[in-house]
PDB file of C-alpha atoms in Angstrom:
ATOM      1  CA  UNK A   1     -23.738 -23.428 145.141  1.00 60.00           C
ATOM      2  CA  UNK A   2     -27.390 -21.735 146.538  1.00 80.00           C
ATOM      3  CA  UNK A   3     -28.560 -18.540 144.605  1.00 84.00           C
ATOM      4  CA  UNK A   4     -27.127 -16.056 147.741  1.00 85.00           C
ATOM      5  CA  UNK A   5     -23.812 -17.679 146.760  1.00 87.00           C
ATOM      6  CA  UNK A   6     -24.126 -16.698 143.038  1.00 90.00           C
ATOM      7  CA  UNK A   7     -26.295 -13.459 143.733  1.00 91.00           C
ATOM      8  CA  UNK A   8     -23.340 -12.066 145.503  1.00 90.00           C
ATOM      9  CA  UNK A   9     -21.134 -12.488 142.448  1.00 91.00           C
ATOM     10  CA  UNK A  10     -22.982 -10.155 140.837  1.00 91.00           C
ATOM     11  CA  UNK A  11     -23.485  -7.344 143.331  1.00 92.00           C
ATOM     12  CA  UNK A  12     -19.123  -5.783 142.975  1.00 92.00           C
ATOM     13  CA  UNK A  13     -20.924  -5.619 139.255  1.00 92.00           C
ATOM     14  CA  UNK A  14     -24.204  -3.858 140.393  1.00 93.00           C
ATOM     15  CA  UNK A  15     -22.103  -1.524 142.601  1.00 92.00           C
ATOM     16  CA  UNK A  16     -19.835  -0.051 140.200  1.00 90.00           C
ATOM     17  CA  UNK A  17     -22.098   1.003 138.271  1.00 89.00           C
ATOM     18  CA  UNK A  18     -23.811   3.038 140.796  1.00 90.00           C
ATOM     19  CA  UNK A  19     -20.999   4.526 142.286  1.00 88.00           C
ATOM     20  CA  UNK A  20     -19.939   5.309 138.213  1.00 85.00           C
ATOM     21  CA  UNK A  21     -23.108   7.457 138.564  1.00 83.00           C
ATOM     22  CA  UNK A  22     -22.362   8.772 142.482  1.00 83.00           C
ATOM     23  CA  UNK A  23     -24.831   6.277 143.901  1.00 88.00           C
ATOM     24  CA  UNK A  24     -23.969   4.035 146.418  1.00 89.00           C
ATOM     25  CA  UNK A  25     -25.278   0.641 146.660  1.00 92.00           C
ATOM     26  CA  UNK A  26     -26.366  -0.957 149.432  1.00 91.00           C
ATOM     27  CA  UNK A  27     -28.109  -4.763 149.582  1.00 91.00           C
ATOM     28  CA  UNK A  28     -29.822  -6.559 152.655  1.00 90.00           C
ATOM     29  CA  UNK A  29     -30.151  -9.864 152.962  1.00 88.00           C
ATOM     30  CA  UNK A  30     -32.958 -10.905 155.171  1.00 87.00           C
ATOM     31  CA  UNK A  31     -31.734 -14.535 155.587  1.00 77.00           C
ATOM     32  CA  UNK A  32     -28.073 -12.649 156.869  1.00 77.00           C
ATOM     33  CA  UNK A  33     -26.973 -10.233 159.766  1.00 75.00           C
ATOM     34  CA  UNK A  34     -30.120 -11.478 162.492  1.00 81.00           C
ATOM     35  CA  UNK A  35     -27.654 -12.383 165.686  1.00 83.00           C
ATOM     36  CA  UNK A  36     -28.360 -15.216 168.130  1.00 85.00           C
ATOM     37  CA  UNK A  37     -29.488 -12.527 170.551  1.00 88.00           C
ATOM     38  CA  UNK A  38     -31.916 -10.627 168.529  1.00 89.00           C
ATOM     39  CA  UNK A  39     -33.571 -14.407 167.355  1.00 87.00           C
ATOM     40  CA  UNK A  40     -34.146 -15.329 171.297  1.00 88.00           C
ATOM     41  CA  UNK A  41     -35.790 -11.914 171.714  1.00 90.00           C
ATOM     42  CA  UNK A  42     -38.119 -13.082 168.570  1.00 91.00           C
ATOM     43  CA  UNK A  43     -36.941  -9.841 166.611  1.00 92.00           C
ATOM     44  CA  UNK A  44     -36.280 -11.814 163.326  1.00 91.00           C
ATOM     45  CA  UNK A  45     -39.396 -10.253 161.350  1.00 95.00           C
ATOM     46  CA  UNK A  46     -39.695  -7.229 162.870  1.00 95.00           C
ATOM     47  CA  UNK A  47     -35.969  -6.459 161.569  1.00 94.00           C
ATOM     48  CA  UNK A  48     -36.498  -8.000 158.204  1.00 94.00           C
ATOM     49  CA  UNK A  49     -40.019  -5.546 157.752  1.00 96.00           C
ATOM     50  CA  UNK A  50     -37.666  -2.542 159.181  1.00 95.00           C
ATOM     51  CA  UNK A  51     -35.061  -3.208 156.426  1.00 94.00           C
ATOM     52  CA  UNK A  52     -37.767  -3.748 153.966  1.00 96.00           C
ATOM     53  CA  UNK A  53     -39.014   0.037 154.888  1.00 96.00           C
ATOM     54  CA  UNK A  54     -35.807   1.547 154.057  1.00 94.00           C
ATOM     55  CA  UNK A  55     -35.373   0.058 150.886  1.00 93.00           C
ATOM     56  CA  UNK A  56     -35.980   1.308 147.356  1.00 93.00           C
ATOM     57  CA  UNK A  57     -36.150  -1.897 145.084  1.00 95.00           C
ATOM     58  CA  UNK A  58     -37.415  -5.809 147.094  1.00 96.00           C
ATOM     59  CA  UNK A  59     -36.288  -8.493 145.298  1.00 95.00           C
ATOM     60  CA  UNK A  60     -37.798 -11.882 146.048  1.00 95.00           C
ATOM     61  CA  UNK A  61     -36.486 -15.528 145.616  1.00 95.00           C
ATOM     62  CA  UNK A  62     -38.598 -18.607 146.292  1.00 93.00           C
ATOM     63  CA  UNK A  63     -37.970 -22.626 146.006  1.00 91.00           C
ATOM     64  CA  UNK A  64     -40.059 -25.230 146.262  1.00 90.00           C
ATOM     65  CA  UNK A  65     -40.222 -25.206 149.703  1.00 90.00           C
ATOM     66  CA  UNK A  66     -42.796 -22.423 151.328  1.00 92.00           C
ATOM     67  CA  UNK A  67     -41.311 -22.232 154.733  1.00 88.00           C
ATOM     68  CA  UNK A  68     -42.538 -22.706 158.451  1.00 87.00           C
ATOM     69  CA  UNK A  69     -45.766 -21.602 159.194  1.00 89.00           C
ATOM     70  CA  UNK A  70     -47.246 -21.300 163.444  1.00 89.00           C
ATOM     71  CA  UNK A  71     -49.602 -24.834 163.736  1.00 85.00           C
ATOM     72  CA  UNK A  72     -51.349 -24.104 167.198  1.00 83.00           C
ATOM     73  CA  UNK A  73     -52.591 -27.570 167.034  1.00 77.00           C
ATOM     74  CA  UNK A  74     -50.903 -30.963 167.675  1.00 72.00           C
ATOM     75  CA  UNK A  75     -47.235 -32.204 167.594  1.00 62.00           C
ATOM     76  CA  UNK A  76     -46.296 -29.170 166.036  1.00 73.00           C
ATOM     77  CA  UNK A  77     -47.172 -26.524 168.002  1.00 74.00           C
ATOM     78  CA  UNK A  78     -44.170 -26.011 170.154  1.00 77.00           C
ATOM     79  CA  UNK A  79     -41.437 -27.005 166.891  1.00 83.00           C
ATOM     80  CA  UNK A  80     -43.690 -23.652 165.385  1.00 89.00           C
ATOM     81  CA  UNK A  81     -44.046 -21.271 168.789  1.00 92.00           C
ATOM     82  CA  UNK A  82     -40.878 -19.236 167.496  1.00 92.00           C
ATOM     83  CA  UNK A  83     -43.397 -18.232 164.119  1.00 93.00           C
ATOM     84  CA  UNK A  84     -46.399 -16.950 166.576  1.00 94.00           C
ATOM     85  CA  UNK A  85     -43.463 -15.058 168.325  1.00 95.00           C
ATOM     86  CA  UNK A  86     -41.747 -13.309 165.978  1.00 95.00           C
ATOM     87  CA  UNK A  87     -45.030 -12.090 164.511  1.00 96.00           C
ATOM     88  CA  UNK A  88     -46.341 -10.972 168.159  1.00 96.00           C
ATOM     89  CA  UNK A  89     -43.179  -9.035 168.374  1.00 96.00           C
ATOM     90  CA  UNK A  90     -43.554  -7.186 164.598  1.00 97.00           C
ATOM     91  CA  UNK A  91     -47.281  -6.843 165.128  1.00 96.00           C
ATOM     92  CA  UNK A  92     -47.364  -3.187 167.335  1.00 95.00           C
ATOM     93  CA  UNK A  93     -44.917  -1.731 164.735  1.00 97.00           C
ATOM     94  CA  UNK A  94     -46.328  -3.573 161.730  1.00 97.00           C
ATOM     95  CA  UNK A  95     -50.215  -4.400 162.559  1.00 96.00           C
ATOM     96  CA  UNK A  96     -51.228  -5.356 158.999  1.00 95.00           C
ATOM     97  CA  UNK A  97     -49.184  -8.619 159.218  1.00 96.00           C
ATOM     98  CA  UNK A  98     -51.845  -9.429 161.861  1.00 95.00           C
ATOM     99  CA  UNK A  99     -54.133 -10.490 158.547  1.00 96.00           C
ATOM    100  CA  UNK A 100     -51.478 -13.121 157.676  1.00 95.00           C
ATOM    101  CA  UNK A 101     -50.433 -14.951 161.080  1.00 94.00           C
ATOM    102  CA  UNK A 102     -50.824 -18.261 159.421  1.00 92.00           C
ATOM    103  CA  UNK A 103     -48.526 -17.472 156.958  1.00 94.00           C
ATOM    104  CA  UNK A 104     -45.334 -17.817 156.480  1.00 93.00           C
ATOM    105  CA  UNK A 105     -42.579 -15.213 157.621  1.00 93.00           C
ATOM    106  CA  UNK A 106     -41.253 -14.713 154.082  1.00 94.00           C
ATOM    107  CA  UNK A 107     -44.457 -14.690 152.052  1.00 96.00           C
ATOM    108  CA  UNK A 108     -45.320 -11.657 154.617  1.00 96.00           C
ATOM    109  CA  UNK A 109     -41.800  -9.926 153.564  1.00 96.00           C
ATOM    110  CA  UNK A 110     -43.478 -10.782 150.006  1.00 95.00           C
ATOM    111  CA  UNK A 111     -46.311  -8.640 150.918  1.00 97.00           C
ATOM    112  CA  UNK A 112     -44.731  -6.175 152.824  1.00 96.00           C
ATOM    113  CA  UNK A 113     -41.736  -6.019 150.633  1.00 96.00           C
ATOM    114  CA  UNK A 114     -44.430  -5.230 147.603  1.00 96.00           C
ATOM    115  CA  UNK A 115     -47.837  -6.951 147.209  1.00 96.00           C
ATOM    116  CA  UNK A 116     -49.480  -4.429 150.072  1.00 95.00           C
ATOM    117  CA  UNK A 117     -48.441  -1.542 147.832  1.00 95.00           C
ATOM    118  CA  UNK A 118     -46.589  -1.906 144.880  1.00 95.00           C
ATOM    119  CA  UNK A 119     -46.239   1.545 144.304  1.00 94.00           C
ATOM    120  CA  UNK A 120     -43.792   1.482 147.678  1.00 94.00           C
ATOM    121  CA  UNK A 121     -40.877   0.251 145.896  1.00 95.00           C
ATOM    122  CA  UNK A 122     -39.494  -1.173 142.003  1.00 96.00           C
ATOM    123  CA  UNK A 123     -40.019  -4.758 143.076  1.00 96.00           C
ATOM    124  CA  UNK A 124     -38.990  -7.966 141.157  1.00 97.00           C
ATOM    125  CA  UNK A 125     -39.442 -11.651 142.153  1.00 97.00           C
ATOM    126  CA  UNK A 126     -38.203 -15.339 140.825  1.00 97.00           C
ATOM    127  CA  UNK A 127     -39.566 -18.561 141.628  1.00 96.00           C
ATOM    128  CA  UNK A 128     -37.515 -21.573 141.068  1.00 95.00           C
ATOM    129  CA  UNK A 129     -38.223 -24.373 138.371  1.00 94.00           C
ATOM    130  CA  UNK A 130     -40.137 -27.397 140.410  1.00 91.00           C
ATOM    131  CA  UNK A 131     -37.901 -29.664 138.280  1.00 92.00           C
ATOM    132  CA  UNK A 132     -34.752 -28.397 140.163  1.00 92.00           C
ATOM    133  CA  UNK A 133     -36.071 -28.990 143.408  1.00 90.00           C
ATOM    134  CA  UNK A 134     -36.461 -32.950 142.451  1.00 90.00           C
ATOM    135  CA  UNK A 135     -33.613 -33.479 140.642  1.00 92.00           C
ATOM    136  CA  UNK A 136     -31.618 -31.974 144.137  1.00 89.00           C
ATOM    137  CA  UNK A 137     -34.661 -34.176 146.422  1.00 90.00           C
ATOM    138  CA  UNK A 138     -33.449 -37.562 144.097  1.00 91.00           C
ATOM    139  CA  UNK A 139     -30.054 -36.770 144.144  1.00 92.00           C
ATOM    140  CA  UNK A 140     -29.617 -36.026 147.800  1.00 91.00           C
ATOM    141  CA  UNK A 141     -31.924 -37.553 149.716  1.00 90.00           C
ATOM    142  CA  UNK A 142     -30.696 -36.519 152.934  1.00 89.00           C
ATOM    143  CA  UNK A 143     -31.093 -32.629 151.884  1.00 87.00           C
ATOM    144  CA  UNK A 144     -34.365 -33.340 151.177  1.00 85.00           C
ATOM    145  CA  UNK A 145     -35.817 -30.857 154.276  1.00 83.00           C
ATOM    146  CA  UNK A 146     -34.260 -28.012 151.930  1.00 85.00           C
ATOM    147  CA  UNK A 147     -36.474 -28.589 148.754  1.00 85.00           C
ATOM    148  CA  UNK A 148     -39.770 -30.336 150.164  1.00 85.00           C
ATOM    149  CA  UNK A 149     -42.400 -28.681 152.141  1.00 85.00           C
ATOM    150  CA  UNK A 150     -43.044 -30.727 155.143  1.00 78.00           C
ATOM    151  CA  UNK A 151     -47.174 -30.583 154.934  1.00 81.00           C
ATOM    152  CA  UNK A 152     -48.789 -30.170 151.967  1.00 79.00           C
ATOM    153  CA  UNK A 153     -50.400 -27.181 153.785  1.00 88.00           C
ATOM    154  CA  UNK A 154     -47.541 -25.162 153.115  1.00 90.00           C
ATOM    155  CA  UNK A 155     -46.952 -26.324 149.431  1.00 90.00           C
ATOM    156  CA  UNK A 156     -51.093 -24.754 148.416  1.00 93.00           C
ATOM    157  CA  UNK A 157     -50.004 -21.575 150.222  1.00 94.00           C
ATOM    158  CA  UNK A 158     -46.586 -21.113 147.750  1.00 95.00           C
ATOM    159  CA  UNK A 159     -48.771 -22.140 144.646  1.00 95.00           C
ATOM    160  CA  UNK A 160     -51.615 -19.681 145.657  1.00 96.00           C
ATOM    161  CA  UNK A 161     -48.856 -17.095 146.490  1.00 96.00           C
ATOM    162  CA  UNK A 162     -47.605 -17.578 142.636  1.00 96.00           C
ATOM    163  CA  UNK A 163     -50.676 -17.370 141.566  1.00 97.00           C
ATOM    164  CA  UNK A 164     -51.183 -13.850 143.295  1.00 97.00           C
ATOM    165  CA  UNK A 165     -47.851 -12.158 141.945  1.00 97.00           C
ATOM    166  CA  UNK A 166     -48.680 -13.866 138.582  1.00 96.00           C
ATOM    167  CA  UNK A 167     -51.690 -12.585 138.257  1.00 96.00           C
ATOM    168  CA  UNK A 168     -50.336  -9.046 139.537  1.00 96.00           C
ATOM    169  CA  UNK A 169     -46.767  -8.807 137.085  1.00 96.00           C
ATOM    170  CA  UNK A 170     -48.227  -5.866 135.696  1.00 96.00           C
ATOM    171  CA  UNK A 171     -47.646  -4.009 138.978  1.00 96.00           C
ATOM    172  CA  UNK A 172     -44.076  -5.240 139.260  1.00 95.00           C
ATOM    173  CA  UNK A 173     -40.471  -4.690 137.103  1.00 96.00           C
ATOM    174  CA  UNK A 174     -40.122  -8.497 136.604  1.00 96.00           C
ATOM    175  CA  UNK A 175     -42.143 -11.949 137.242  1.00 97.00           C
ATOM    176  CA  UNK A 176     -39.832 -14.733 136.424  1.00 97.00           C
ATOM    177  CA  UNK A 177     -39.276 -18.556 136.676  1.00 96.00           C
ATOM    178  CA  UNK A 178     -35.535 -20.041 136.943  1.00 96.00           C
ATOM    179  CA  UNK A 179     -34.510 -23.265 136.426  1.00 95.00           C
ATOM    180  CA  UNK A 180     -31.051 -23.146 138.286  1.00 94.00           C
ATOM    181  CA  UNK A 181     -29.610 -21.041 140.791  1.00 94.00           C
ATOM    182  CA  UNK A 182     -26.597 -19.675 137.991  1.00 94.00           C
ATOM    183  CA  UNK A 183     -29.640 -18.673 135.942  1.00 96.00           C
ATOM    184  CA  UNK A 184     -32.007 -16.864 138.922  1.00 96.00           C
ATOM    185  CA  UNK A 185     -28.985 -14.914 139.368  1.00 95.00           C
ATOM    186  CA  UNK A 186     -28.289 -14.069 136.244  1.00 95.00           C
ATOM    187  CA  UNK A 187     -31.772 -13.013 135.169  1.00 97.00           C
ATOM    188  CA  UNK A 188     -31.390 -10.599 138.771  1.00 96.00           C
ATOM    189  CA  UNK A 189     -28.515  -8.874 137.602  1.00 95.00           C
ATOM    190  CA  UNK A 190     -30.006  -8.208 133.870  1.00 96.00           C
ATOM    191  CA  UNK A 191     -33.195  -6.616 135.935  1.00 96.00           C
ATOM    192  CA  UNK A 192     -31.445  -4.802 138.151  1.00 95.00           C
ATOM    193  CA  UNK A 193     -28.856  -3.456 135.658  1.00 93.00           C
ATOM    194  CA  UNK A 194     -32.036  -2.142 133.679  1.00 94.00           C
ATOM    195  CA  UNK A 195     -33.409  -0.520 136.647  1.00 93.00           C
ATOM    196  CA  UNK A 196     -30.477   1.036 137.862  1.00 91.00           C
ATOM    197  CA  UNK A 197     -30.150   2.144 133.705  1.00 89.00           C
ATOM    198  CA  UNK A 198     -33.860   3.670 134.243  1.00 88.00           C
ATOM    199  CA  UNK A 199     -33.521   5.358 137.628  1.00 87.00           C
ATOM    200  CA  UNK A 200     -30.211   6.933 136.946  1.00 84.00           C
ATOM    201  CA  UNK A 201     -29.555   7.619 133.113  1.00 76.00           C
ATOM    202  CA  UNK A 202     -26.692   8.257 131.753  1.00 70.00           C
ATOM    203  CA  UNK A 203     -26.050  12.322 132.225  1.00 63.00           C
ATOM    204  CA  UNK A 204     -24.705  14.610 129.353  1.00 61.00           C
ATOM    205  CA  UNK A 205     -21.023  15.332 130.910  1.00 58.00           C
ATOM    206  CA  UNK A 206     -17.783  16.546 129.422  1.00 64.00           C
ATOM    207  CA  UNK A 207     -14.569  13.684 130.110  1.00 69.00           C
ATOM    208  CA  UNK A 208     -13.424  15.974 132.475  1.00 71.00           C
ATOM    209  CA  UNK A 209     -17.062  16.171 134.226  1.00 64.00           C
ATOM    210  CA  UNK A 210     -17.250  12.279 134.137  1.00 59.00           C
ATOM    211  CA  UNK A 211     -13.979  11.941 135.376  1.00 66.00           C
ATOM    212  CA  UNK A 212     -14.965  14.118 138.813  1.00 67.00           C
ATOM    213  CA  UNK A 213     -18.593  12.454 139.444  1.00 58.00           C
ATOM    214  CA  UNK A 214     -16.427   8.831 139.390  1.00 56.00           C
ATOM    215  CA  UNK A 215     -13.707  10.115 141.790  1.00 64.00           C
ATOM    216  CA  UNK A 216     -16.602  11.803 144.197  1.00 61.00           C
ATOM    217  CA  UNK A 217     -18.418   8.350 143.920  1.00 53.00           C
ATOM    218  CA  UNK A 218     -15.535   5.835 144.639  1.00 53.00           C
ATOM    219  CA  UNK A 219     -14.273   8.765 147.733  1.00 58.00           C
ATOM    220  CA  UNK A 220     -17.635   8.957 149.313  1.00 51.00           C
ATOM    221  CA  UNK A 221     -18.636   4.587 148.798  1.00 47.00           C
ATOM    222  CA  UNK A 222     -14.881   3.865 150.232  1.00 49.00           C
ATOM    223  CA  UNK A 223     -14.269   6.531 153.154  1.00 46.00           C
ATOM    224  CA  UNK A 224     -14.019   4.519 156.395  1.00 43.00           C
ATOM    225  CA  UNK A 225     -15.001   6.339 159.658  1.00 39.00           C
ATOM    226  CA  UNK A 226     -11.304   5.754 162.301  1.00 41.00           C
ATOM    227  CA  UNK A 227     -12.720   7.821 164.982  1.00 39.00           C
ATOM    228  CA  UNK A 228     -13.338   6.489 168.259  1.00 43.00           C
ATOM    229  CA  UNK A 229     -16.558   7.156 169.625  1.00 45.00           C
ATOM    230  CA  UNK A 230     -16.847   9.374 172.742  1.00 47.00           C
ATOM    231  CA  UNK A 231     -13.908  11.679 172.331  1.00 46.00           C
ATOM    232  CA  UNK A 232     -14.827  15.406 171.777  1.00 49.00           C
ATOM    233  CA  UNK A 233     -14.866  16.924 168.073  1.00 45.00           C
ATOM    234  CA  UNK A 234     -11.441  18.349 168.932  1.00 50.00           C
ATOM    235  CA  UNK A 235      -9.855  15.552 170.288  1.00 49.00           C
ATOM    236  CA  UNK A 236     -11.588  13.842 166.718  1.00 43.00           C
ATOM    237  CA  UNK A 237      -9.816  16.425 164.361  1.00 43.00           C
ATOM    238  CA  UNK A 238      -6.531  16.148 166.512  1.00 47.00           C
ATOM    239  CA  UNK A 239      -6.180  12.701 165.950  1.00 47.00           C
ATOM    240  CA  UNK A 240      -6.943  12.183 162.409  1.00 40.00           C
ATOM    241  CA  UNK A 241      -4.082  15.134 161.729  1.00 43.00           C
ATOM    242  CA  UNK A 242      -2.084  12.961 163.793  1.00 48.00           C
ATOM    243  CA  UNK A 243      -2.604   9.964 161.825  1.00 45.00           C
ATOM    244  CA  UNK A 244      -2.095  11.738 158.575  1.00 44.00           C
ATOM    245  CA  UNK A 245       0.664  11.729 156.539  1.00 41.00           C
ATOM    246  CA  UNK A 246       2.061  14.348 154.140  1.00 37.00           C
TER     247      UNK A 246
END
């Protein structure tokens, strides 16, 4: 099981509790949701920094394996093209990621997400024990591609991207290694718990106060929108009354 699959365990847990305190929670996954079309039209970054910007907290997860960076020389330049592309496309929106076009595309949601200003959002990151990624290279040879980085290029530009948040885990909520997925998820949910803890304490309410706030939370986090779009605001009403029941 990959750390998305045991990240999203926790999140039903994460959500109650904001919606206990009439917050709703909601999470984007910048590996999930990019369609077919919008990666031909080389919109995949540009999308991810756009979600980034209308967060409030960036939580990063890295491997052993760095990720595909543009190589405008040799073999490699046209297996790489879709790199230069989705960065030409980001670029008139997002120009400062023109300083880090031979990066990779998530160590530049790293830096947008938090390292260009860490003041922009509560910001957390995990890197994975090396030992994991070798026990899963010996053990399945065939998925090595998932835990190896295929120059070792790419493998000094992860360790000198540690080195950077390392050095800067003052600035940040939490700077942590994890030696298995169940644990990287686990040490998430404890951060996350404590900064949801921090930004909304608990508030000095009678059990009839308490009761309310939850009821307001779970109405507004659960009301579903059944209204067709492009009828008029009386047809709207008219058909919801219809709908209803008594």
């Amino acid at each position: 099981m990959c750390i998305r699959d045991r990240v999203e365990r926790y999140v039903p847990l994460l959500r109650e509790q904001c919606e206990s305190k009439g917050v709703r929670l909601v999470v984007a996954d910048l590996r999930w949701g990019i369609t077919e079309a919008q990666a031909h039209q080389n919109q995949t970054l540009l999308l991810c920094l756009q979600s980034i910007d209308a967060t409030h907290v960036f939580i990063g997860f890295y491997g052993a394996r760095y990720g595909t960076c543009h190589r405008p020389h040799g073999v490699e330049r046209a297996n790489t093209q879709w790199v230069a592309d989705a960065f030409d496309t980001a670029q008139s929106q997002f120009p400062s990621i023109g300083q880090w076009r031979d990066r990779g595309i998530t160590e530049v949601e790293f830096r947008h997400g938090c390292l260009q200003d860490t003041t922009a959002r509560i910001s957390s990151f995990y890197f994975r024990s090396e030992a994991y990624d070798l026990a899963a290279t010996a053990s399945t040879p065939e998925m090595a591609y998932k835990y190896e980085n295929a120059v070792v290029d790419e493998a000094r530009l992860l360790e000198a991207l540690k080195a950077e948040v390392l050095g800067r885990a003052d600035e940040m909520h939490a700077v942590r290694s994890y030696e298995d997925p169940e644990q990287g998820a686990r040490l998430m949910y404890q951060d996350l718990k404590a900064i949801i803890q921090q930004l909304l304490p608990p508030q000095a309410l009678d059990a009839f106060e308490e009761e309310d706030m939850i009821q307001r939370a779970f109405q507004r986090c659960h009301s579903v929108s059944l209204i067709p779009d492009g009828m008029d605001t009386a047809g709207k009403i008219s058909q919801l009354l219809d709908q209803s029941t008594i």
